[in-house]
Amino acid sequence: GQNIDQPTEMTATEGAIVQINCTYQTSGFNGLFWYQQHAGEAPTFLSYNVLDGLEEKGRFSSFLSRSKGYSYLLLKELQMKDSASYLCAVRGGSNDYKLSFGAGTTVTVRA
Amino acid sequence: SAVISQKPSRDICQRGTSLTIQCQVDSQVTMMFWYRQQPGQSLTLIATANQGSEATYESGFVIDKFPISRPNLTFSTLTVSNMSPEDSSIYLCSVGGDRTQYFGPGTRLTVL
């Protein structure tokens, strides 16, 4: 089975940094995705990690440790528009692309 | 990146009826996926739609309730049959590659 855990809510101040953790226990691993989802909209792809280490994309970075079953998404220089739900998703098999999602972390950015 | 469109974007339906949702991709893809997102919840995979073969359903989802068609490499439909209020959700089509997975804009379904 798949078990993916992330915090339910986080609050931070505009301009600050927030780190969203995700731990997973899955049968097979072939990559971890982070998505951003604003209320009423579809998820937007943010990042993909399949090897250990840090991937940086502008204000967003994502880290993966496969041995620990752990990832985090780092959001720097927070802006009000970053208020959204952030979804951690794991791709389990090597030959299928289906994703198992965590429950999502709602990030609220305050002025 | 793939551009995915879905029709309808939203609908309000009566219980006992059926609704077919269309998903169109701007490029040929081997696998298409249908997900459901119930109010306040995360995404749950319904099935994988493969061209030329029957869809593969996840535990808890059956073909009689959610029949899927995949007539070619750019198009798929999901039908929500004999609807009840519990089927009120957002239904999302998705396509994936080696390092990416994209979602369509979703179909917001309300069943009265």
PDB file of C-alpha atoms in Angstrom:
ATOM      1  CA  GLY A   1       0.000   0.000   0.000  1.00  0.00           C
ATOM      2  CA  GLN A   2       0.886   3.660  -0.145  1.00  0.00           C
ATOM      3  CA  ASN A   3       1.203   5.954   2.854  1.00  0.00           C
ATOM      4  CA  ILE A   4       2.109   9.583   2.252  1.00  0.00           C
ATOM      5  CA  ASP A   5       2.107  12.082   5.120  1.00  0.00           C
ATOM      6  CA  GLN A   6       2.378  15.836   5.115  1.00  0.00           C
ATOM      7  CA  PRO A   7       1.263  18.514   7.591  1.00  0.00           C
ATOM      8  CA  THR A   8      -2.274  19.778   7.229  1.00  0.00           C
ATOM      9  CA  GLU A   9      -1.624  23.498   7.545  1.00  0.00           C
ATOM     10  CA  MET A  10       1.208  25.992   7.739  1.00  0.00           C
ATOM     11  CA  THR A  11       1.229  29.748   8.133  1.00  0.00           C
ATOM     12  CA  ALA A  12       4.058  32.114   7.264  1.00  0.00           C
ATOM     13  CA  THR A  13       4.732  35.782   6.720  1.00  0.00           C
ATOM     14  CA  GLU A  14       5.237  37.455   3.371  1.00  0.00           C
ATOM     15  CA  GLY A  15       8.932  37.418   2.456  1.00  0.00           C
ATOM     16  CA  ALA A  16       9.731  34.510   4.759  1.00  0.00           C
ATOM     17  CA  ILE A  17      10.663  30.903   4.008  1.00  0.00           C
ATOM     18  CA  VAL A  18       8.463  27.856   4.566  1.00  0.00           C
ATOM     19  CA  GLN A  19       9.448  24.191   4.377  1.00  0.00           C
ATOM     20  CA  ILE A  20       6.765  21.573   3.746  1.00  0.00           C
ATOM     21  CA  ASN A  21       7.789  18.059   4.694  1.00  0.00           C
ATOM     22  CA  CYS A  22       6.520  14.854   3.136  1.00  0.00           C
ATOM     23  CA  THR A  23       7.251  11.331   4.308  1.00  0.00           C
ATOM     24  CA  TYR A  24       6.259   8.292   2.342  1.00  0.00           C
ATOM     25  CA  GLN A  25       6.086   4.527   2.596  1.00  0.00           C
ATOM     26  CA  THR A  26       5.223   3.035  -0.752  1.00  0.00           C
ATOM     27  CA  SER A  27       5.504  -0.277  -2.565  1.00  0.00           C
ATOM     28  CA  GLY A  28       8.051   0.806  -5.142  1.00  0.00           C
ATOM     29  CA  PHE A  29       9.400   4.245  -5.899  1.00  0.00           C
ATOM     30  CA  ASN A  30       9.898   5.947  -9.229  1.00  0.00           C
ATOM     31  CA  GLY A  31       9.809   9.623  -8.417  1.00  0.00           C
ATOM     32  CA  LEU A  32       8.202  12.218  -6.175  1.00  0.00           C
ATOM     33  CA  PHE A  33       6.209  15.208  -7.378  1.00  0.00           C
ATOM     34  CA  TRP A  34       5.132  18.440  -5.781  1.00  0.00           C
ATOM     35  CA  TYR A  35       2.067  20.301  -6.996  1.00  0.00           C
ATOM     36  CA  GLN A  36       0.508  23.627  -6.116  1.00  0.00           C
ATOM     37  CA  GLN A  37      -3.261  23.872  -6.112  1.00  0.00           C
ATOM     38  CA  HIS A  38      -5.203  27.084  -5.651  1.00  0.00           C
ATOM     39  CA  ALA A  39      -8.783  26.786  -4.496  1.00  0.00           C
ATOM     40  CA  GLY A  40     -11.092  25.747  -7.318  1.00  0.00           C
ATOM     41  CA  GLU A  41      -8.251  25.102  -9.745  1.00  0.00           C
ATOM     42  CA  ALA A  42      -6.393  22.053 -11.033  1.00  0.00           C
ATOM     43  CA  PRO A  43      -2.995  21.098  -9.572  1.00  0.00           C
ATOM     44  CA  THR A  44      -0.008  22.787 -11.186  1.00  0.00           C
ATOM     45  CA  PHE A  45       3.250  20.867 -11.519  1.00  0.00           C
ATOM     46  CA  LEU A  46       6.087  22.330  -9.429  1.00  0.00           C
ATOM     47  CA  SER A  47       8.881  19.790  -9.219  1.00  0.00           C
ATOM     48  CA  TYR A  48      10.007  16.220  -9.711  1.00  0.00           C
ATOM     49  CA  ASN A  49      12.720  14.343  -7.787  1.00  0.00           C
ATOM     50  CA  VAL A  50      13.862  10.810  -8.490  1.00  0.00           C
ATOM     51  CA  LEU A  51      17.468  10.942  -7.230  1.00  0.00           C
ATOM     52  CA  ASP A  52      18.636  12.072  -3.813  1.00  0.00           C
ATOM     53  CA  GLY A  53      19.420  15.729  -3.450  1.00  0.00           C
ATOM     54  CA  LEU A  54      18.113  19.191  -4.008  1.00  0.00           C
ATOM     55  CA  GLU A  55      16.419  20.520  -7.146  1.00  0.00           C
ATOM     56  CA  GLU A  56      16.116  24.289  -7.350  1.00  0.00           C
ATOM     57  CA  LYS A  57      13.698  26.234  -9.530  1.00  0.00           C
ATOM     58  CA  GLY A  58      13.626  29.903  -8.770  1.00  0.00           C
ATOM     59  CA  ARG A  59      11.941  30.518  -5.428  1.00  0.00           C
ATOM     60  CA  PHE A  60      10.978  26.858  -5.076  1.00  0.00           C
ATOM     61  CA  SER A  61      13.316  23.988  -4.195  1.00  0.00           C
ATOM     62  CA  SER A  62      12.579  20.332  -3.571  1.00  0.00           C
ATOM     63  CA  PHE A  63      14.703  17.795  -1.727  1.00  0.00           C
ATOM     64  CA  LEU A  64      14.591  14.010  -1.696  1.00  0.00           C
ATOM     65  CA  SER A  65      16.142  11.316   0.479  1.00  0.00           C
ATOM     66  CA  ARG A  66      15.097   7.900  -0.769  1.00  0.00           C
ATOM     67  CA  SER A  67      16.713   6.014   2.118  1.00  0.00           C
ATOM     68  CA  LYS A  68      14.642   8.028   4.595  1.00  0.00           C
ATOM     69  CA  GLY A  69      11.460   8.119   2.514  1.00  0.00           C
ATOM     70  CA  TYR A  70      11.492  11.873   2.916  1.00  0.00           C
ATOM     71  CA  SER A  71      11.076  14.968   0.797  1.00  0.00           C
ATOM     72  CA  TYR A  72      10.535  18.639   1.414  1.00  0.00           C
ATOM     73  CA  LEU A  73       9.397  21.587  -0.658  1.00  0.00           C
ATOM     74  CA  LEU A  74      11.048  24.886   0.233  1.00  0.00           C
ATOM     75  CA  LEU A  75       9.308  28.114  -0.672  1.00  0.00           C
ATOM     76  CA  LYS A  76      11.489  31.215  -0.386  1.00  0.00           C
ATOM     77  CA  GLU A  77      10.609  34.921  -0.458  1.00  0.00           C
ATOM     78  CA  LEU A  78       6.978  34.097   0.126  1.00  0.00           C
ATOM     79  CA  GLN A  79       4.372  36.099  -1.722  1.00  0.00           C
ATOM     80  CA  MET A  80       0.664  36.389  -1.042  1.00  0.00           C
ATOM     81  CA  LYS A  81      -0.054  34.467  -4.236  1.00  0.00           C
ATOM     82  CA  ASP A  82       1.776  31.458  -2.756  1.00  0.00           C
ATOM     83  CA  SER A  83      -1.208  30.878  -0.458  1.00  0.00           C
ATOM     84  CA  ALA A  84      -2.440  27.535  -1.766  1.00  0.00           C
ATOM     85  CA  SER A  85      -2.522  23.822  -1.089  1.00  0.00           C
ATOM     86  CA  TYR A  86       0.716  21.927  -1.799  1.00  0.00           C
ATOM     87  CA  LEU A  87       0.422  18.282  -2.723  1.00  0.00           C
ATOM     88  CA  CYS A  88       3.127  15.644  -2.400  1.00  0.00           C
ATOM     89  CA  ALA A  89       2.679  12.702  -4.785  1.00  0.00           C
ATOM     90  CA  VAL A  90       4.683   9.516  -5.301  1.00  0.00           C
ATOM     91  CA  ARG A  91       4.982   7.477  -8.462  1.00  0.00           C
ATOM     92  CA  GLY A  92       5.310   3.884  -7.363  1.00  0.00           C
ATOM     93  CA  GLY A  93       6.033   1.646 -10.327  1.00  0.00           C
ATOM     94  CA  SER A  94       8.671   1.704 -12.987  1.00  0.00           C
ATOM     95  CA  ASN A  95       6.301   1.076 -15.867  1.00  0.00           C
ATOM     96  CA  ASP A  96       3.240   3.005 -14.889  1.00  0.00           C
ATOM     97  CA  TYR A  97       2.878   6.679 -14.269  1.00  0.00           C
ATOM     98  CA  LYS A  98       0.061   6.672 -11.753  1.00  0.00           C
ATOM     99  CA  LEU A  99       0.485   8.863  -8.688  1.00  0.00           C
ATOM    100  CA  SER A 100      -0.483   8.433  -5.059  1.00  0.00           C
ATOM    101  CA  PHE A 101      -1.168  11.727  -3.321  1.00  0.00           C
ATOM    102  CA  GLY A 102      -0.770  12.961   0.199  1.00  0.00           C
ATOM    103  CA  ALA A 103      -3.647  14.867   1.757  1.00  0.00           C
ATOM    104  CA  GLY A 104      -2.044  18.223   0.951  1.00  0.00           C
ATOM    105  CA  THR A 105      -0.677  21.090   3.035  1.00  0.00           C
ATOM    106  CA  THR A 106      -2.560  24.373   3.072  1.00  0.00           C
ATOM    107  CA  VAL A 107      -0.113  27.270   3.244  1.00  0.00           C
ATOM    108  CA  THR A 108      -1.402  30.666   4.282  1.00  0.00           C
ATOM    109  CA  VAL A 109       0.834  33.669   3.679  1.00  0.00           C
ATOM    110  CA  ARG A 110       0.118  36.674   5.881  1.00  0.00           C
ATOM    111  CA  ALA A 111       1.166  40.250   5.268  1.00  0.00           C
TER     112      ALA A 111
ATOM    113  CA  SER B   1       4.341  20.399 -21.555  1.00  0.00           C
ATOM    114  CA  ALA B   2       1.032  18.898 -22.628  1.00  0.00           C
ATOM    115  CA  VAL B   3      -2.081  21.026 -23.014  1.00  0.00           C
ATOM    116  CA  ILE B   4      -5.130  19.220 -21.696  1.00  0.00           C
ATOM    117  CA  SER B   5      -8.731  20.313 -22.110  1.00  0.00           C
ATOM    118  CA  GLN B   6     -11.837  18.875 -20.508  1.00  0.00           C
ATOM    119  CA  LYS B   7     -15.528  19.193 -21.257  1.00  0.00           C
ATOM    120  CA  PRO B   8     -17.733  20.119 -19.562  1.00  0.00           C
ATOM    121  CA  SER B   9     -15.982  22.371 -17.077  1.00  0.00           C
ATOM    122  CA  ARG B  10     -18.866  21.973 -14.661  1.00  0.00           C
ATOM    123  CA  ASP B  11     -22.322  20.452 -14.514  1.00  0.00           C
ATOM    124  CA  ILE B  12     -25.217  20.005 -12.135  1.00  0.00           C
ATOM    125  CA  CYS B  13     -26.985  16.688 -12.550  1.00  0.00           C
ATOM    126  CA  GLN B  14     -29.910  14.842 -11.051  1.00  0.00           C
ATOM    127  CA  ARG B  15     -29.382  11.625  -9.145  1.00  0.00           C
ATOM    128  CA  GLY B  16     -29.771   8.486 -11.219  1.00  0.00           C
ATOM    129  CA  THR B  17     -28.526  10.101 -14.415  1.00  0.00           C
ATOM    130  CA  SER B  18     -25.125   9.728 -16.121  1.00  0.00           C
ATOM    131  CA  LEU B  19     -22.548  12.240 -17.291  1.00  0.00           C
ATOM    132  CA  THR B  20     -19.742  11.720 -19.782  1.00  0.00           C
ATOM    133  CA  ILE B  21     -16.603  13.823 -19.367  1.00  0.00           C
ATOM    134  CA  GLN B  22     -14.271  14.334 -22.298  1.00  0.00           C
ATOM    135  CA  CYS B  23     -10.503  14.811 -22.138  1.00  0.00           C
ATOM    136  CA  GLN B  24      -8.462  16.009 -25.103  1.00  0.00           C
ATOM    137  CA  VAL B  25      -4.649  16.256 -25.192  1.00  0.00           C
ATOM    138  CA  ASP B  26      -2.672  18.240 -27.744  1.00  0.00           C
ATOM    139  CA  SER B  27      -0.141  15.440 -28.284  1.00  0.00           C
ATOM    140  CA  GLN B  28      -0.171  11.662 -28.455  1.00  0.00           C
ATOM    141  CA  VAL B  29       0.267   9.969 -25.089  1.00  0.00           C
ATOM    142  CA  THR B  30       0.342   6.324 -24.151  1.00  0.00           C
ATOM    143  CA  MET B  31      -1.332   6.548 -20.766  1.00  0.00           C
ATOM    144  CA  MET B  32      -4.089   8.812 -19.562  1.00  0.00           C
ATOM    145  CA  PHE B  33      -5.379   8.847 -16.021  1.00  0.00           C
ATOM    146  CA  TRP B  34      -8.627   9.820 -14.394  1.00  0.00           C
ATOM    147  CA  TYR B  35      -8.586  11.194 -10.850  1.00  0.00           C
ATOM    148  CA  ARG B  36     -11.292  12.305  -8.486  1.00  0.00           C
ATOM    149  CA  GLN B  37     -11.023  15.044  -5.895  1.00  0.00           C
ATOM    150  CA  GLN B  38     -13.887  15.097  -3.423  1.00  0.00           C
ATOM    151  CA  PRO B  39     -14.618  18.331  -1.551  1.00  0.00           C
ATOM    152  CA  GLY B  40     -11.773  19.205   0.795  1.00  0.00           C
ATOM    153  CA  GLN B  41      -9.841  16.055  -0.103  1.00  0.00           C
ATOM    154  CA  SER B  42      -6.737  15.209  -2.074  1.00  0.00           C
ATOM    155  CA  LEU B  43      -6.697  13.394  -5.395  1.00  0.00           C
ATOM    156  CA  THR B  44      -7.582   9.723  -5.772  1.00  0.00           C
ATOM    157  CA  LEU B  45      -6.833   7.717  -8.899  1.00  0.00           C
ATOM    158  CA  ILE B  46      -9.908   6.152 -10.482  1.00  0.00           C
ATOM    159  CA  ALA B  47      -8.330   4.334 -13.426  1.00  0.00           C
ATOM    160  CA  THR B  48      -5.641   4.250 -16.066  1.00  0.00           C
ATOM    161  CA  ALA B  49      -6.904   4.514 -19.637  1.00  0.00           C
ATOM    162  CA  ASN B  50      -4.776   2.701 -22.194  1.00  0.00           C
ATOM    163  CA  GLN B  51      -5.378   2.978 -25.901  1.00  0.00           C
ATOM    164  CA  GLY B  52      -6.524  -0.287 -27.445  1.00  0.00           C
ATOM    165  CA  SER B  53      -7.264  -2.094 -24.199  1.00  0.00           C
ATOM    166  CA  GLU B  54      -9.629  -1.945 -21.267  1.00  0.00           C
ATOM    167  CA  ALA B  55      -8.996   0.582 -18.548  1.00  0.00           C
ATOM    168  CA  THR B  56      -7.312  -0.552 -15.345  1.00  0.00           C
ATOM    169  CA  TYR B  57      -9.346   0.396 -12.267  1.00  0.00           C
ATOM    170  CA  GLU B  58      -8.066   1.105  -8.780  1.00  0.00           C
ATOM    171  CA  SER B  59      -9.483  -0.558  -5.709  1.00  0.00           C
ATOM    172  CA  GLY B  60     -12.933   0.800  -4.940  1.00  0.00           C
ATOM    173  CA  PHE B  61     -13.749   1.795  -8.510  1.00  0.00           C
ATOM    174  CA  VAL B  62     -15.564  -0.437 -11.003  1.00  0.00           C
ATOM    175  CA  ILE B  63     -16.198  -0.321 -14.723  1.00  0.00           C
ATOM    176  CA  ASP B  64     -19.991  -0.385 -14.388  1.00  0.00           C
ATOM    177  CA  LYS B  65     -19.921   2.830 -12.382  1.00  0.00           C
ATOM    178  CA  PHE B  66     -17.088   4.587 -14.241  1.00  0.00           C
ATOM    179  CA  PRO B  67     -16.866   3.278 -17.810  1.00  0.00           C
ATOM    180  CA  ILE B  68     -13.920   4.704 -19.728  1.00  0.00           C
ATOM    181  CA  SER B  69     -13.210   4.935 -23.422  1.00  0.00           C
ATOM    182  CA  ARG B  70      -9.836   5.537 -25.079  1.00  0.00           C
ATOM    183  CA  PRO B  71     -10.408   5.495 -28.832  1.00  0.00           C
ATOM    184  CA  ASN B  72      -7.064   7.071 -29.773  1.00  0.00           C
ATOM    185  CA  LEU B  73      -3.842   8.477 -28.328  1.00  0.00           C
ATOM    186  CA  THR B  74      -5.177  11.996 -27.726  1.00  0.00           C
ATOM    187  CA  PHE B  75      -8.684  11.464 -26.346  1.00  0.00           C
ATOM    188  CA  SER B  76     -10.516   9.716 -23.518  1.00  0.00           C
ATOM    189  CA  THR B  77     -13.905   9.832 -21.858  1.00  0.00           C
ATOM    190  CA  LEU B  78     -15.023   9.003 -18.339  1.00  0.00           C
ATOM    191  CA  THR B  79     -18.699   8.364 -17.637  1.00  0.00           C
ATOM    192  CA  VAL B  80     -20.085   8.701 -14.134  1.00  0.00           C
ATOM    193  CA  SER B  81     -23.110   6.388 -14.158  1.00  0.00           C
ATOM    194  CA  ASN B  82     -26.251   6.287 -12.044  1.00  0.00           C
ATOM    195  CA  MET B  83     -25.062   9.278 -10.078  1.00  0.00           C
ATOM    196  CA  SER B  84     -25.708   9.958  -6.413  1.00  0.00           C
ATOM    197  CA  PRO B  85     -24.808  13.035  -4.332  1.00  0.00           C
ATOM    198  CA  GLU B  86     -21.684  11.172  -3.149  1.00  0.00           C
ATOM    199  CA  ASP B  87     -20.342  11.460  -6.703  1.00  0.00           C
ATOM    200  CA  SER B  88     -20.154  15.232  -6.365  1.00  0.00           C
ATOM    201  CA  SER B  89     -16.461  15.885  -6.988  1.00  0.00           C
ATOM    202  CA  ILE B  90     -13.961  17.374  -9.345  1.00  0.00           C
ATOM    203  CA  TYR B  91     -12.909  14.870 -11.986  1.00  0.00           C
ATOM    204  CA  LEU B  92      -9.468  15.418 -13.498  1.00  0.00           C
ATOM    205  CA  CYS B  93      -7.776  13.936 -16.516  1.00  0.00           C
ATOM    206  CA  SER B  94      -3.985  13.574 -16.372  1.00  0.00           C
ATOM    207  CA  VAL B  95      -1.149  12.583 -18.663  1.00  0.00           C
ATOM    208  CA  GLY B  96       2.400  11.729 -17.707  1.00  0.00           C
ATOM    209  CA  GLY B  97       5.909  11.455 -19.027  1.00  0.00           C
ATOM    210  CA  ASP B  98       9.177  10.366 -17.482  1.00  0.00           C
ATOM    211  CA  ARG B  99       9.698  13.504 -15.418  1.00  0.00           C
ATOM    212  CA  THR B 100       6.328  15.190 -15.617  1.00  0.00           C
ATOM    213  CA  GLN B 101       2.657  14.674 -15.000  1.00  0.00           C
ATOM    214  CA  TYR B 102       0.096  17.248 -15.960  1.00  0.00           C
ATOM    215  CA  PHE B 103      -3.545  17.730 -15.112  1.00  0.00           C
ATOM    216  CA  GLY B 104      -6.443  19.057 -17.082  1.00  0.00           C
ATOM    217  CA  PRO B 105      -8.552  21.900 -15.694  1.00  0.00           C
ATOM    218  CA  GLY B 106     -11.059  19.488 -14.175  1.00  0.00           C
ATOM    219  CA  THR B 107     -14.823  18.961 -14.369  1.00  0.00           C
ATOM    220  CA  ARG B 108     -16.734  20.103 -11.321  1.00  0.00           C
ATOM    221  CA  LEU B 109     -19.741  17.835 -10.878  1.00  0.00           C
ATOM    222  CA  THR B 110     -22.613  18.495  -8.493  1.00  0.00           C
ATOM    223  CA  VAL B 111     -25.259  15.823  -8.081  1.00  0.00           C
ATOM    224  CA  LEU B 112     -28.581  16.856  -6.549  1.00  0.00           C
TER     225      LEU B 112
END
